[in-house]
Amino acid sequence: MGAKIKKGDLVEVIAGRTSDEKKLKERNKRREEVGLAPLQPGDKGKQGRVLAVYRDRDRVLVEGVNIRTHHVREGQNQQGQTTGGIEYREAPIHISNVALVDPKSKKPTRVGFREEQEERDGRIRTVRVRYAKKSGEAI
């Protein structure tokens, strides 16, 4: 699965807590009846570009997804400016929770590989190409 996702790919979060307002309100209404705290919206359904792939840990860093708070100690940087405060950073998520987005329909899709003939410098080469299973378009 990890071989299919590369840096710069457009992916969508397909698993995890939903960010759909209607579903969240319905779920929180039931939780309130039982006396539980309401759930916060999640990242499911969000799309973003892959910033980094960590193959050894089977995780990907996606732009704008899984934002975490990082408290930075106050200090001075090399320019003499004081730094510190609260920063918001993306944290890696498991590669199984994201799917590549079909370039045609802009929806998550399965990915396949096919071999295509390519001519370069007068020589014909066989190249493996990733393609979206729904539309058949190369990714």
N, CA, C and O atoms as CSV, one atom per row, in Angstrom:
chain,resi,resn,atom,element,x,y,z
A,1,MET,N,N,0.826,-1.194,0.000
A,1,MET,CA,C,0.000,0.000,0.000
A,1,MET,C,C,0.860,1.242,0.000
A,1,MET,O,O,0.511,2.231,-0.644
A,2,GLY,N,N,1.964,1.216,0.700
A,2,GLY,CA,C,2.809,2.387,0.808
A,2,GLY,C,C,3.457,2.789,-0.507
A,2,GLY,O,O,3.813,3.952,-0.696
A,3,ALA,N,N,3.614,1.830,-1.422
A,3,ALA,CA,C,4.270,2.134,-2.702
A,3,ALA,C,C,3.379,2.982,-3.594
A,3,ALA,O,O,3.858,3.575,-4.561
A,4,LYS,N,N,2.089,3.048,-3.284
A,4,LYS,CA,C,1.163,3.770,-4.141
A,4,LYS,C,C,1.144,5.266,-3.857
A,4,LYS,O,O,0.814,6.049,-4.747
A,5,ILE,N,N,1.489,5.685,-2.645
A,5,ILE,CA,C,1.403,7.097,-2.277
A,5,ILE,C,C,2.798,7.707,-2.265
A,5,ILE,O,O,3.730,7.169,-1.667
A,6,LYS,N,N,2.913,8.847,-2.942
A,6,LYS,CA,C,4.198,9.542,-3.042
A,6,LYS,C,C,4.038,10.988,-2.595
A,6,LYS,O,O,2.922,11.495,-2.478
A,7,LYS,N,N,5.153,11.636,-2.350
A,7,LYS,CA,C,5.154,13.048,-1.973
A,7,LYS,C,C,4.539,13.873,-3.106
A,7,LYS,O,O,4.881,13.690,-4.274
A,8,GLY,N,N,3.634,14.775,-2.751
A,8,GLY,CA,C,2.992,15.636,-3.740
A,8,GLY,C,C,1.654,15.124,-4.239
A,8,GLY,O,O,0.943,15.852,-4.931
A,9,ASP,N,N,1.288,13.882,-3.907
A,9,ASP,CA,C,0.002,13.329,-4.336
A,9,ASP,C,C,-1.148,13.995,-3.585
A,9,ASP,O,O,-0.989,14.429,-2.444
A,10,LEU,N,N,-2.298,14.069,-4.234
A,10,LEU,CA,C,-3.514,14.556,-3.600
A,10,LEU,C,C,-4.229,13.358,-2.995
A,10,LEU,O,O,-4.566,12.407,-3.699
A,11,VAL,N,N,-4.460,13.409,-1.671
A,11,VAL,CA,C,-5.116,12.303,-0.975
A,11,VAL,C,C,-6.302,12.821,-0.177
A,11,VAL,O,O,-6.411,14.016,0.099
A,12,GLU,N,N,-7.195,11.895,0.189
A,12,GLU,CA,C,-8.342,12.222,1.032
A,12,GLU,C,C,-8.349,11.277,2.217
A,12,GLU,O,O,-8.058,10.088,2.079
A,13,VAL,N,N,-8.685,11.817,3.394
A,13,VAL,CA,C,-8.790,10.997,4.601
A,13,VAL,C,C,-10.084,10.201,4.503
A,13,VAL,O,O,-11.164,10.778,4.383
A,14,ILE,N,N,-9.974,8.861,4.553
A,14,ILE,CA,C,-11.149,8.008,4.388
A,14,ILE,C,C,-11.571,7.320,5.677
A,14,ILE,O,O,-12.621,6.678,5.715
A,15,ALA,N,N,-10.774,7.442,6.736
A,15,ALA,CA,C,-11.115,6.800,8.001
A,15,ALA,C,C,-10.820,7.762,9.136
A,15,ALA,O,O,-9.933,8.609,9.037
A,16,GLY,N,N,-11.568,7.620,10.205
A,16,GLY,CA,C,-11.385,8.492,11.356
A,16,GLY,C,C,-12.677,9.210,11.679
A,16,GLY,O,O,-13.733,8.894,11.132
A,17,ARG,N,N,-12.583,10.177,12.569
A,17,ARG,CA,C,-13.762,10.918,12.987
A,17,ARG,C,C,-14.235,11.836,11.860
A,17,ARG,O,O,-13.428,12.489,11.197
A,18,THR,N,N,-15.536,11.876,11.654
A,18,THR,CA,C,-16.122,12.630,10.550
A,18,THR,C,C,-16.099,14.137,10.811
A,18,THR,O,O,-16.045,14.577,11.960
A,19,SER,N,N,-16.140,14.909,9.747
A,19,SER,CA,C,-16.241,16.354,9.866
A,19,SER,C,C,-17.586,16.826,9.317
A,19,SER,O,O,-17.813,18.027,9.169
A,20,ASP,N,N,-18.479,15.874,9.015
A,20,ASP,CA,C,-19.800,16.198,8.491
A,20,ASP,C,C,-20.678,16.733,9.629
A,20,ASP,O,O,-20.935,16.030,10.607
A,21,GLU,N,N,-21.130,17.972,9.491
A,21,GLU,CA,C,-21.900,18.641,10.548
A,21,GLU,C,C,-23.187,17.897,10.900
A,21,GLU,O,O,-23.515,17.741,12.077
A,22,LYS,N,N,-23.910,17.442,9.886
A,22,LYS,CA,C,-25.194,16.781,10.117
A,22,LYS,C,C,-25.010,15.493,10.932
A,22,LYS,O,O,-25.727,15.256,11.904
A,23,LYS,N,N,-24.046,14.673,10.524
A,23,LYS,CA,C,-23.788,13.416,11.236
A,23,LYS,C,C,-23.285,13.682,12.644
A,23,LYS,O,O,-23.648,12.971,13.581
A,24,LEU,N,N,-22.443,14.712,12.800
A,24,LEU,CA,C,-21.876,15.034,14.097
A,24,LEU,C,C,-22.951,15.509,15.077
A,24,LEU,O,O,-22.935,15.133,16.249
A,25,LYS,N,N,-23.886,16.335,14.596
A,25,LYS,CA,C,-24.977,16.814,15.455
A,25,LYS,C,C,-25.848,15.653,15.921
A,25,LYS,O,O,-26.246,15.592,17.085
A,26,GLU,N,N,-26.142,14.732,15.004
A,26,GLU,CA,C,-26.969,13.572,15.343
A,26,GLU,C,C,-26.285,12.704,16.398
A,26,GLU,O,O,-26.917,12.263,17.358
A,27,ARG,N,N,-24.986,12.464,16.208
A,27,ARG,CA,C,-24.224,11.640,17.148
A,27,ARG,C,C,-24.109,12.326,18.511
A,27,ARG,O,O,-24.240,11.675,19.548
A,28,ASN,N,N,-23.867,13.636,18.511
A,28,ASN,CA,C,-23.728,14.358,19.776
A,28,ASN,C,C,-25.055,14.453,20.528
A,28,ASN,O,O,-25.073,14.522,21.757
A,29,LYS,N,N,-26.161,14.456,19.788
A,29,LYS,CA,C,-27.478,14.468,20.425
A,29,LYS,C,C,-27.681,13.183,21.226
A,29,LYS,O,O,-28.166,13.214,22.357
A,30,ARG,N,N,-27.303,12.054,20.625
A,30,ARG,CA,C,-27.410,10.762,21.319
A,30,ARG,C,C,-26.458,10.695,22.512
A,30,ARG,O,O,-26.805,10.153,23.561
A,31,ARG,N,N,-25.249,11.252,22.345
A,31,ARG,CA,C,-24.270,11.247,23.442
A,31,ARG,C,C,-24.762,12.101,24.615
A,31,ARG,O,O,-24.536,11.760,25.776
A,32,GLU,N,N,-25.436,13.212,24.302
A,32,GLU,CA,C,-25.946,14.107,25.333
A,32,GLU,C,C,-27.016,13.418,26.175
A,32,GLU,O,O,-27.081,13.611,27.389
A,33,GLU,N,N,-27.865,12.603,25.513
A,33,GLU,CA,C,-28.914,11.871,26.225
A,33,GLU,C,C,-28.322,10.899,27.235
A,33,GLU,O,O,-28.898,10.683,28.302
A,34,VAL,N,N,-27.189,10.318,26.910
A,34,VAL,CA,C,-26.537,9.356,27.797
A,34,VAL,C,C,-25.696,10.060,28.853
A,34,VAL,O,O,-25.334,9.459,29.865
A,35,GLY,N,N,-25.379,11.351,28.617
A,35,GLY,CA,C,-24.582,12.110,29.580
A,35,GLY,C,C,-23.107,12.177,29.238
A,35,GLY,O,O,-22.280,12.435,30.112
A,36,LEU,N,N,-22.765,11.947,27.974
A,36,LEU,CA,C,-21.363,12.002,27.547
A,36,LEU,C,C,-21.045,13.350,26.916
A,36,LEU,O,O,-21.937,14.053,26.443
A,37,ALA,N,N,-19.776,13.697,26.914
A,37,ALA,CA,C,-19.331,14.960,26.321
A,37,ALA,C,C,-19.454,14.885,24.797
A,37,ALA,O,O,-19.294,13.808,24.222
A,38,PRO,N,N,-19.734,16.007,24.138
A,38,PRO,CA,C,-19.860,15.990,22.669
A,38,PRO,C,C,-18.520,15.749,21.979
A,38,PRO,O,O,-17.465,16.128,22.487
A,39,LEU,N,N,-18.586,15.113,20.816
A,39,LEU,CA,C,-17.384,14.858,20.025
A,39,LEU,C,C,-17.052,16.076,19.174
A,39,LEU,O,O,-17.943,16.797,18.725
A,40,GLN,N,N,-15.764,16.293,18.961
A,40,GLN,CA,C,-15.308,17.383,18.110
A,40,GLN,C,C,-15.233,16.888,16.669
A,40,GLN,O,O,-15.078,15.689,16.440
A,41,PRO,N,N,-15.341,17.791,15.695
A,41,PRO,CA,C,-15.217,17.358,14.296
A,41,PRO,C,C,-13.810,16.852,14.009
A,41,PRO,O,O,-12.838,17.301,14.615
A,42,GLY,N,N,-13.719,15.916,13.080
A,42,GLY,CA,C,-12.435,15.314,12.744
A,42,GLY,C,C,-11.971,15.684,11.354
A,42,GLY,O,O,-12.350,16.729,10.825
A,43,ASP,N,N,-11.148,14.832,10.757
A,43,ASP,CA,C,-10.535,15.111,9.469
A,43,ASP,C,C,-11.084,14.269,8.330
A,43,ASP,O,O,-10.662,14.438,7.186
A,44,LYS,N,N,-12.014,13.367,8.614
A,44,LYS,CA,C,-12.537,12.496,7.574
A,44,LYS,C,C,-13.185,13.317,6.464
A,44,LYS,O,O,-14.007,14.193,6.734
A,45,GLY,N,N,-12.816,13.036,5.223
A,45,GLY,CA,C,-13.352,13.755,4.087
A,45,GLY,C,C,-12.489,14.915,3.623
A,45,GLY,O,O,-12.727,15.470,2.550
A,46,LYS,N,N,-11.488,15.291,4.415
A,46,LYS,CA,C,-10.606,16.389,4.017
A,46,LYS,C,C,-9.600,15.903,2.986
A,46,LYS,O,O,-9.152,14.757,3.026
A,47,GLN,N,N,-9.251,16.799,2.057
A,47,GLN,CA,C,-8.248,16.483,1.045
A,47,GLN,C,C,-7.045,17.390,1.223
A,47,GLN,O,O,-7.177,18.532,1.661
A,48,GLY,N,N,-5.863,16.873,0.879
A,48,GLY,CA,C,-4.645,17.662,0.972
A,48,GLY,C,C,-3.500,16.974,0.251
A,48,GLY,O,O,-3.586,15.796,-0.096
A,49,ARG,N,N,-2.439,17.714,0.033
A,49,ARG,CA,C,-1.234,17.186,-0.621
A,49,ARG,C,C,-0.351,16.491,0.404
A,49,ARG,O,O,-0.280,16.908,1.560
A,50,VAL,N,N,0.318,15.430,-0.026
A,50,VAL,CA,C,1.238,14.700,0.838
A,50,VAL,C,C,2.540,15.492,0.924
A,50,VAL,O,O,3.172,15.775,-0.093
A,51,LEU,N,N,2.935,15.846,2.149
A,51,LEU,CA,C,4.172,16.599,2.366
A,51,LEU,C,C,5.367,15.672,2.552
A,51,LEU,O,O,6.482,15.996,2.143
A,52,ALA,N,N,5.129,14.514,3.173
A,52,ALA,CA,C,6.209,13.556,3.411
A,52,ALA,C,C,5.617,12.164,3.592
A,52,ALA,O,O,4.484,12.010,4.048
A,53,VAL,N,N,6.400,11.154,3.228
A,53,VAL,CA,C,6.003,9.758,3.411
A,53,VAL,C,C,7.055,9.095,4.293
A,53,VAL,O,O,8.244,9.114,3.973
A,54,TYR,N,N,6.614,8.509,5.403
A,54,TYR,CA,C,7.509,7.804,6.319
A,54,TYR,C,C,7.270,6.309,6.142
A,54,TYR,O,O,6.431,5.730,6.831
A,55,ARG,N,N,7.995,5.687,5.231
A,55,ARG,CA,C,7.782,4.283,4.882
A,55,ARG,C,C,8.079,3.341,6.047
A,55,ARG,O,O,7.404,2.325,6.207
A,56,ASP,N,N,9.078,3.668,6.856
A,56,ASP,CA,C,9.446,2.788,7.965
A,56,ASP,C,C,8.337,2.698,9.016
A,56,ASP,O,O,8.216,1.683,9.702
A,57,ARG,N,N,7.529,3.751,9.145
A,57,ARG,CA,C,6.445,3.769,10.124
A,57,ARG,C,C,5.071,3.658,9.481
A,57,ARG,O,O,4.065,3.697,10.188
A,58,ASP,N,N,4.997,3.519,8.134
A,58,ASP,CA,C,3.732,3.438,7.391
A,58,ASP,C,C,2.836,4.641,7.674
A,58,ASP,O,O,1.639,4.494,7.923
A,59,ARG,N,N,3.429,5.826,7.633
A,59,ARG,CA,C,2.670,7.044,7.904
A,59,ARG,C,C,2.944,8.093,6.836
A,59,ARG,O,O,3.984,8.077,6.178
A,60,VAL,N,N,1.982,9.010,6.676
A,60,VAL,CA,C,2.135,10.120,5.731
A,60,VAL,C,C,1.795,11.426,6.440
A,60,VAL,O,O,0.977,11.456,7.360
A,61,LEU,N,N,2.433,12.499,5.998
A,61,LEU,CA,C,2.168,13.834,6.504
A,61,LEU,C,C,1.367,14.561,5.431
A,61,LEU,O,O,1.860,14.787,4.326
A,62,VAL,N,N,0.117,14.930,5.762
A,62,VAL,CA,C,-0.780,15.540,4.782
A,62,VAL,C,C,-1.028,16.992,5.170
A,62,VAL,O,O,-1.278,17.302,6.335
A,63,GLU,N,N,-0.958,17.871,4.185
A,63,GLU,CA,C,-1.135,19.301,4.400
A,63,GLU,C,C,-2.554,19.607,4.888
A,63,GLU,O,O,-3.531,19.250,4.229
A,64,GLY,N,N,-2.665,20.275,6.057
A,64,GLY,CA,C,-3.952,20.689,6.594
A,64,GLY,C,C,-4.747,19.611,7.300
A,64,GLY,O,O,-5.908,19.830,7.644
A,65,VAL,N,N,-4.148,18.446,7.523
A,65,VAL,CA,C,-4.847,17.329,8.165
A,65,VAL,C,C,-4.091,16.917,9.420
A,65,VAL,O,O,-2.861,16.928,9.445
A,66,ASN,N,N,-4.837,16.551,10.466
A,66,ASN,CA,C,-4.282,16.097,11.741
A,66,ASN,C,C,-3.410,17.187,12.379
A,66,ASN,O,O,-2.254,16.950,12.728
A,67,ILE,N,N,-3.985,18.376,12.522
A,67,ILE,CA,C,-3.280,19.519,13.100
A,67,ILE,C,C,-3.160,19.325,14.612
A,67,ILE,O,O,-4.144,19.025,15.289
A,68,ARG,N,N,-1.946,19.500,15.133
A,68,ARG,CA,C,-1.671,19.360,16.556
A,68,ARG,C,C,-1.071,20.652,17.087
A,68,ARG,O,O,-0.459,21.413,16.338
A,69,THR,N,N,-1.249,20.898,18.386
A,69,THR,CA,C,-0.702,22.088,19.028
A,69,THR,C,C,0.677,21.766,19.567
A,69,THR,O,O,0.881,20.728,20.196
A,70,HIS,N,N,1.633,22.670,19.317
A,70,HIS,CA,C,3.003,22.482,19.810
A,70,HIS,C,C,3.394,23.728,20.585
A,70,HIS,O,O,3.409,24.828,20.032
A,71,HIS,N,N,3.710,23.562,21.859
A,71,HIS,CA,C,4.104,24.688,22.702
A,71,HIS,C,C,5.614,24.870,22.598
A,71,HIS,O,O,6.378,23.943,22.867
A,72,VAL,N,N,6.040,26.074,22.205
A,72,VAL,CA,C,7.451,26.356,21.979
A,72,VAL,C,C,7.942,27.279,23.084
A,72,VAL,O,O,7.318,28.295,23.390
A,73,ARG,N,N,9.067,26.907,23.676
A,73,ARG,CA,C,9.651,27.715,24.735
A,73,ARG,C,C,10.171,29.028,24.160
A,73,ARG,O,O,10.681,29.071,23.040
A,74,GLU,N,N,10.036,30.092,24.940
A,74,GLU,CA,C,10.483,31.398,24.482
A,74,GLU,C,C,12.005,31.439,24.446
A,74,GLU,O,O,12.669,30.937,25.353
A,75,GLY,N,N,12.544,32.031,23.411
A,75,GLY,CA,C,13.985,32.146,23.255
A,75,GLY,C,C,14.292,33.100,22.127
A,75,GLY,O,O,13.397,33.762,21.602
A,76,GLN,N,N,15.561,33.174,21.751
A,76,GLN,CA,C,15.960,34.041,20.651
A,76,GLN,C,C,16.520,33.199,19.520
A,76,GLN,O,O,17.245,32.230,19.747
A,77,ASN,N,N,16.171,33.587,18.287
A,77,ASN,CA,C,16.757,32.897,17.148
A,77,ASN,C,C,18.005,33.649,16.704
A,77,ASN,O,O,18.416,34.600,17.368
A,78,GLN,N,N,18.607,33.247,15.609
A,78,GLN,CA,C,19.878,33.836,15.175
A,78,GLN,C,C,19.741,35.293,14.747
A,78,GLN,O,O,20.729,36.028,14.757
A,79,GLN,N,N,18.539,35.727,14.373
A,79,GLN,CA,C,18.337,37.114,13.980
A,79,GLN,C,C,18.084,38.015,15.185
A,79,GLN,O,O,17.938,39.228,15.030
A,80,GLY,N,N,18.030,37.441,16.375
A,80,GLY,CA,C,17.814,38.223,17.581
A,80,GLY,C,C,16.352,38.432,17.918
A,80,GLY,O,O,16.028,39.176,18.844
A,81,GLN,N,N,15.467,37.785,17.178
A,81,GLN,CA,C,14.044,37.920,17.451
A,81,GLN,C,C,13.639,36.905,18.511
A,81,GLN,O,O,14.143,35.783,18.544
A,82,THR,N,N,12.711,37.325,19.381
A,82,THR,CA,C,12.234,36.370,20.375
A,82,THR,C,C,11.171,35.479,19.748
A,82,THR,O,O,10.322,35.938,18.984
A,83,THR,N,N,11.235,34.216,20.080
A,83,THR,CA,C,10.275,33.248,19.575
A,83,THR,C,C,9.555,32.622,20.760
A,83,THR,O,O,9.895,32.879,21.915
A,84,GLY,N,N,8.593,31.828,20.472
A,84,GLY,CA,C,7.872,31.138,21.533
A,84,GLY,C,C,6.386,31.305,21.349
A,84,GLY,O,O,5.927,32.142,20.571
A,85,GLY,N,N,5.640,30.499,22.074
A,85,GLY,CA,C,4.195,30.555,21.982
A,85,GLY,C,C,3.638,29.225,21.523
A,85,GLY,O,O,4.236,28.173,21.749
A,86,ILE,N,N,2.492,29.282,20.879
A,86,ILE,CA,C,1.825,28.068,20.433
A,86,ILE,C,C,1.870,28.007,18.918
A,86,ILE,O,O,1.466,28.945,18.231
A,87,GLU,N,N,2.368,26.887,18.405
A,87,GLU,CA,C,2.420,26.651,16.967
A,87,GLU,C,C,1.482,25.500,16.636
A,87,GLU,O,O,1.273,24.599,17.449
A,88,TYR,N,N,0.920,25.540,15.436
A,88,TYR,CA,C,0.055,24.462,14.981
A,88,TYR,C,C,0.765,23.744,13.842
A,88,TYR,O,O,1.130,24.357,12.839
A,89,ARG,N,N,0.959,22.435,14.008
A,89,ARG,CA,C,1.697,21.637,13.034
A,89,ARG,C,C,0.875,20.419,12.621
A,89,ARG,O,O,0.020,19.936,13.362
A,90,GLU,N,N,1.168,19.938,11.402
A,90,GLU,CA,C,0.557,18.688,10.968
A,90,GLU,C,C,1.310,17.532,11.614
A,90,GLU,O,O,2.531,17.579,11.763
A,91,ALA,N,N,0.575,16.505,11.991
A,91,ALA,CA,C,1.177,15.290,12.524
A,91,ALA,C,C,0.912,14.166,11.522
A,91,ALA,O,O,-0.095,14.195,10.815
A,92,PRO,N,N,1.805,13.180,11.455
A,92,PRO,CA,C,1.602,12.077,10.502
A,92,PRO,C,C,0.377,11.238,10.856
A,92,PRO,O,O,0.038,11.081,12.029
A,93,ILE,N,N,-0.285,10.698,9.824
A,93,ILE,CA,C,-1.386,9.769,10.034
A,93,ILE,C,C,-1.056,8.468,9.302
A,93,ILE,O,O,-0.232,8.449,8.388
A,94,HIS,N,N,-1.703,7.396,9.710
A,94,HIS,CA,C,-1.400,6.096,9.125
A,94,HIS,C,C,-1.811,6.068,7.654
A,94,HIS,O,O,-2.832,6.631,7.259
A,95,ILE,N,N,-0.989,5.400,6.871
A,95,ILE,CA,C,-1.170,5.370,5.416
A,95,ILE,C,C,-2.467,4.669,5.015
A,95,ILE,O,O,-2.995,4.922,3.932
A,96,SER,N,N,-2.986,3.792,5.874
A,96,SER,CA,C,-4.225,3.080,5.554
A,96,SER,C,C,-5.453,3.963,5.714
A,96,SER,O,O,-6.540,3.590,5.271
A,97,ASN,N,N,-5.301,5.127,6.340
A,97,ASN,CA,C,-6.432,6.027,6.553
A,97,ASN,C,C,-6.599,7.055,5.445
A,97,ASN,O,O,-7.488,7.903,5.520
A,98,VAL,N,N,-5.759,6.993,4.418
A,98,VAL,CA,C,-5.876,7.927,3.298
A,98,VAL,C,C,-5.987,7.152,1.986
A,98,VAL,O,O,-5.539,6.009,1.885
A,99,ALA,N,N,-6.592,7.794,0.982
A,99,ALA,CA,C,-6.711,7.191,-0.342
A,99,ALA,C,C,-6.368,8.251,-1.382
A,99,ALA,O,O,-6.649,9.434,-1.191
A,100,LEU,N,N,-5.764,7.823,-2.470
A,100,LEU,CA,C,-5.461,8.742,-3.558
A,100,LEU,C,C,-6.745,9.256,-4.187
A,100,LEU,O,O,-7.754,8.552,-4.225
A,101,VAL,N,N,-6.701,10.488,-4.679
A,101,VAL,CA,C,-7.875,11.116,-5.269
A,101,VAL,C,C,-7.808,10.977,-6.784
A,101,VAL,O,O,-6.773,11.226,-7.402
A,102,ASP,N,N,-8.942,10.569,-7.375
A,102,ASP,CA,C,-9.060,10.441,-8.818
A,102,ASP,C,C,-8.979,11.839,-9.436
A,102,ASP,O,O,-9.751,12.717,-9.049
A,103,PRO,N,N,-8.064,12.072,-10.389
A,103,PRO,CA,C,-7.920,13.408,-10.963
A,103,PRO,C,C,-9.159,13.886,-11.729
A,103,PRO,O,O,-9.361,15.091,-11.881
A,104,LYS,N,N,-9.979,12.965,-12.205
A,104,LYS,CA,C,-11.162,13.335,-12.974
A,104,LYS,C,C,-12.339,13.701,-12.070
A,104,LYS,O,O,-12.914,14.781,-12.203
A,105,SER,N,N,-12.696,12.801,-11.152
A,105,SER,CA,C,-13.884,12.995,-10.324
A,105,SER,C,C,-13.602,13.678,-8.990
A,105,SER,O,O,-14.539,14.079,-8.299
A,106,LYS,N,N,-12.343,13.817,-8.617
A,106,LYS,CA,C,-11.926,14.435,-7.341
A,106,LYS,C,C,-12.472,13.668,-6.132
A,106,LYS,O,O,-12.725,14.257,-5.081
A,107,LYS,N,N,-12.653,12.346,-6.288
A,107,LYS,CA,C,-13.105,11.492,-5.193
A,107,LYS,C,C,-12.062,10.406,-4.962
A,107,LYS,O,O,-11.287,10.096,-5.866
A,108,PRO,N,N,-12.032,9.812,-3.744
A,108,PRO,CA,C,-11.046,8.764,-3.478
A,108,PRO,C,C,-11.268,7.553,-4.387
A,108,PRO,O,O,-12.401,7.212,-4.726
A,109,THR,N,N,-10.167,6.917,-4.770
A,109,THR,CA,C,-10.244,5.779,-5.676
A,109,THR,C,C,-9.168,4.763,-5.333
A,109,THR,O,O,-8.183,5.075,-4.664
A,110,ARG,N,N,-9.377,3.555,-5.802
A,110,ARG,CA,C,-8.332,2.538,-5.706
A,110,ARG,C,C,-7.325,2.789,-6.816
A,110,ARG,O,O,-7.618,3.459,-7.807
A,111,VAL,N,N,-6.131,2.236,-6.627
A,111,VAL,CA,C,-5.052,2.490,-7.574
A,111,VAL,C,C,-4.551,1.176,-8.138
A,111,VAL,O,O,-4.412,0.188,-7.416
A,112,GLY,N,N,-4.281,1.174,-9.437
A,112,GLY,CA,C,-3.703,0.016,-10.094
A,112,GLY,C,C,-2.440,0.424,-10.825
A,112,GLY,O,O,-2.132,1.610,-10.939
A,113,PHE,N,N,-1.721,-0.548,-11.310
A,113,PHE,CA,C,-0.511,-0.296,-12.081
A,113,PHE,C,C,-0.658,-0.972,-13.437
A,113,PHE,O,O,-1.183,-2.081,-13.532
A,114,ARG,N,N,-0.196,-0.304,-14.476
A,114,ARG,CA,C,-0.183,-0.899,-15.808
A,114,ARG,C,C,1.122,-0.511,-16.480
A,114,ARG,O,O,1.750,0.490,-16.133
A,115,GLU,N,N,1.511,-1.323,-17.444
A,115,GLU,CA,C,2.749,-1.058,-18.176
A,115,GLU,C,C,2.409,-0.380,-19.491
A,115,GLU,O,O,1.542,-0.839,-20.235
A,116,GLU,N,N,3.101,0.718,-19.770
A,116,GLU,CA,C,2.889,1.455,-21.007
A,116,GLU,C,C,4.209,1.582,-21.751
A,116,GLU,O,O,5.284,1.598,-21.152
A,117,GLN,N,N,4.101,1.673,-23.062
A,117,GLN,CA,C,5.278,1.852,-23.903
A,117,GLN,C,C,5.569,3.346,-24.023
A,117,GLN,O,O,4.670,4.143,-24.292
A,118,GLU,N,N,6.821,3.711,-23.823
A,118,GLU,CA,C,7.223,5.111,-23.894
A,118,GLU,C,C,8.458,5.224,-24.776
A,118,GLU,O,O,9.401,4.444,-24.650
A,119,GLU,N,N,8.437,6.209,-25.671
A,119,GLU,CA,C,9.597,6.399,-26.552
A,119,GLU,C,C,10.398,7.595,-26.058
A,119,GLU,O,O,9.870,8.697,-25.907
A,120,ARG,N,N,11.684,7.359,-25.810
A,120,ARG,CA,C,12.572,8.414,-25.358
A,120,ARG,C,C,13.934,8.226,-26.022
A,120,ARG,O,O,14.525,7.149,-25.943
A,121,ASP,N,N,14.423,9.261,-26.668
A,121,ASP,CA,C,15.717,9.227,-27.372
A,121,ASP,C,C,15.739,8.139,-28.442
A,121,ASP,O,O,16.771,7.506,-28.664
A,122,GLY,N,N,14.613,7.924,-29.100
A,122,GLY,CA,C,14.550,6.938,-30.170
A,122,GLY,C,C,14.457,5.501,-29.693
A,122,GLY,O,O,14.440,4.584,-30.514
A,123,ARG,N,N,14.396,5.282,-28.381
A,123,ARG,CA,C,14.305,3.919,-27.841
A,123,ARG,C,C,12.939,3.744,-27.177
A,123,ARG,O,O,12.426,4.667,-26.546
A,124,ILE,N,N,12.370,2.581,-27.321
A,124,ILE,CA,C,11.078,2.284,-26.704
A,124,ILE,C,C,11.338,1.592,-25.367
A,124,ILE,O,O,12.052,0.591,-25.293
A,125,ARG,N,N,10.738,2.155,-24.311
A,125,ARG,CA,C,10.897,1.600,-22.970
A,125,ARG,C,C,9.534,1.245,-22.405
A,125,ARG,O,O,8.523,1.833,-22.791
A,126,THR,N,N,9.505,0.286,-21.490
A,126,THR,CA,C,8.284,-0.087,-20.794
A,126,THR,C,C,8.322,0.563,-19.413
A,126,THR,O,O,9.289,0.404,-18.668
A,127,VAL,N,N,7.253,1.302,-19.080
A,127,VAL,CA,C,7.202,2.028,-17.811
A,127,VAL,C,C,5.945,1.615,-17.047
A,127,VAL,O,O,4.883,1.421,-17.638
A,128,ARG,N,N,6.080,1.484,-15.716
A,128,ARG,CA,C,4.916,1.207,-14.867
A,128,ARG,C,C,4.246,2.526,-14.522
A,128,ARG,O,O,4.905,3.471,-14.089
A,129,VAL,N,N,2.935,2.586,-14.715
A,129,VAL,CA,C,2.180,3.815,-14.480
A,129,VAL,C,C,1.059,3.530,-13.486
A,129,VAL,O,O,0.362,2.522,-13.603
A,130,ARG,N,N,0.887,4.424,-12.503
A,130,ARG,CA,C,-0.249,4.320,-11.575
A,130,ARG,C,C,-1.469,4.893,-12.268
A,130,ARG,O,O,-1.381,5.906,-12.962
A,131,TYR,N,N,-2.620,4.236,-12.077
A,131,TYR,CA,C,-3.841,4.772,-12.664
A,131,TYR,C,C,-5.007,4.583,-11.697
A,131,TYR,O,O,-5.013,3.667,-10.875
A,132,ALA,N,N,-5.987,5.469,-11.814
A,132,ALA,CA,C,-7.184,5.406,-10.990
A,132,ALA,C,C,-8.110,4.332,-11.540
A,132,ALA,O,O,-8.397,4.310,-12.736
A,133,LYS,N,N,-8.575,3.447,-10.678
A,133,LYS,CA,C,-9.431,2.342,-11.116
A,133,LYS,C,C,-10.787,2.836,-11.605
A,133,LYS,O,O,-11.374,2.214,-12.491
A,134,LYS,N,N,-11.305,3.934,-11.057
A,134,LYS,CA,C,-12.633,4.421,-11.453
A,134,LYS,C,C,-12.619,5.006,-12.863
A,134,LYS,O,O,-13.461,4.653,-13.690
A,135,SER,N,N,-11.665,5.900,-13.141
A,135,SER,CA,C,-11.678,6.585,-14.427
A,135,SER,C,C,-10.672,6.030,-15.411
A,135,SER,O,O,-10.787,6.281,-16.611
A,136,GLY,N,N,-9.683,5.278,-14.935
A,136,GLY,CA,C,-8.644,4.746,-15.816
A,136,GLY,C,C,-7.580,5.762,-16.158
A,136,GLY,O,O,-6.677,5.469,-16.942
A,137,GLU,N,N,-7.664,6.955,-15.583
A,137,GLU,CA,C,-6.716,8.023,-15.866
A,137,GLU,C,C,-5.445,7.853,-15.031
A,137,GLU,O,O,-5.504,7.454,-13.868
A,138,ALA,N,N,-4.303,8.159,-15.635
A,138,ALA,CA,C,-3.016,8.050,-14.941
A,138,ALA,C,C,-2.943,9.082,-13.829
A,138,ALA,O,O,-3.414,10.211,-13.967
A,139,ILE,N,N,-2.337,8.663,-12.719
A,139,ILE,CA,C,-2.175,9.570,-11.577
A,139,ILE,C,C,-0.721,10.017,-11.513
A,139,ILE,O,O,-0.351,10.788,-10.627
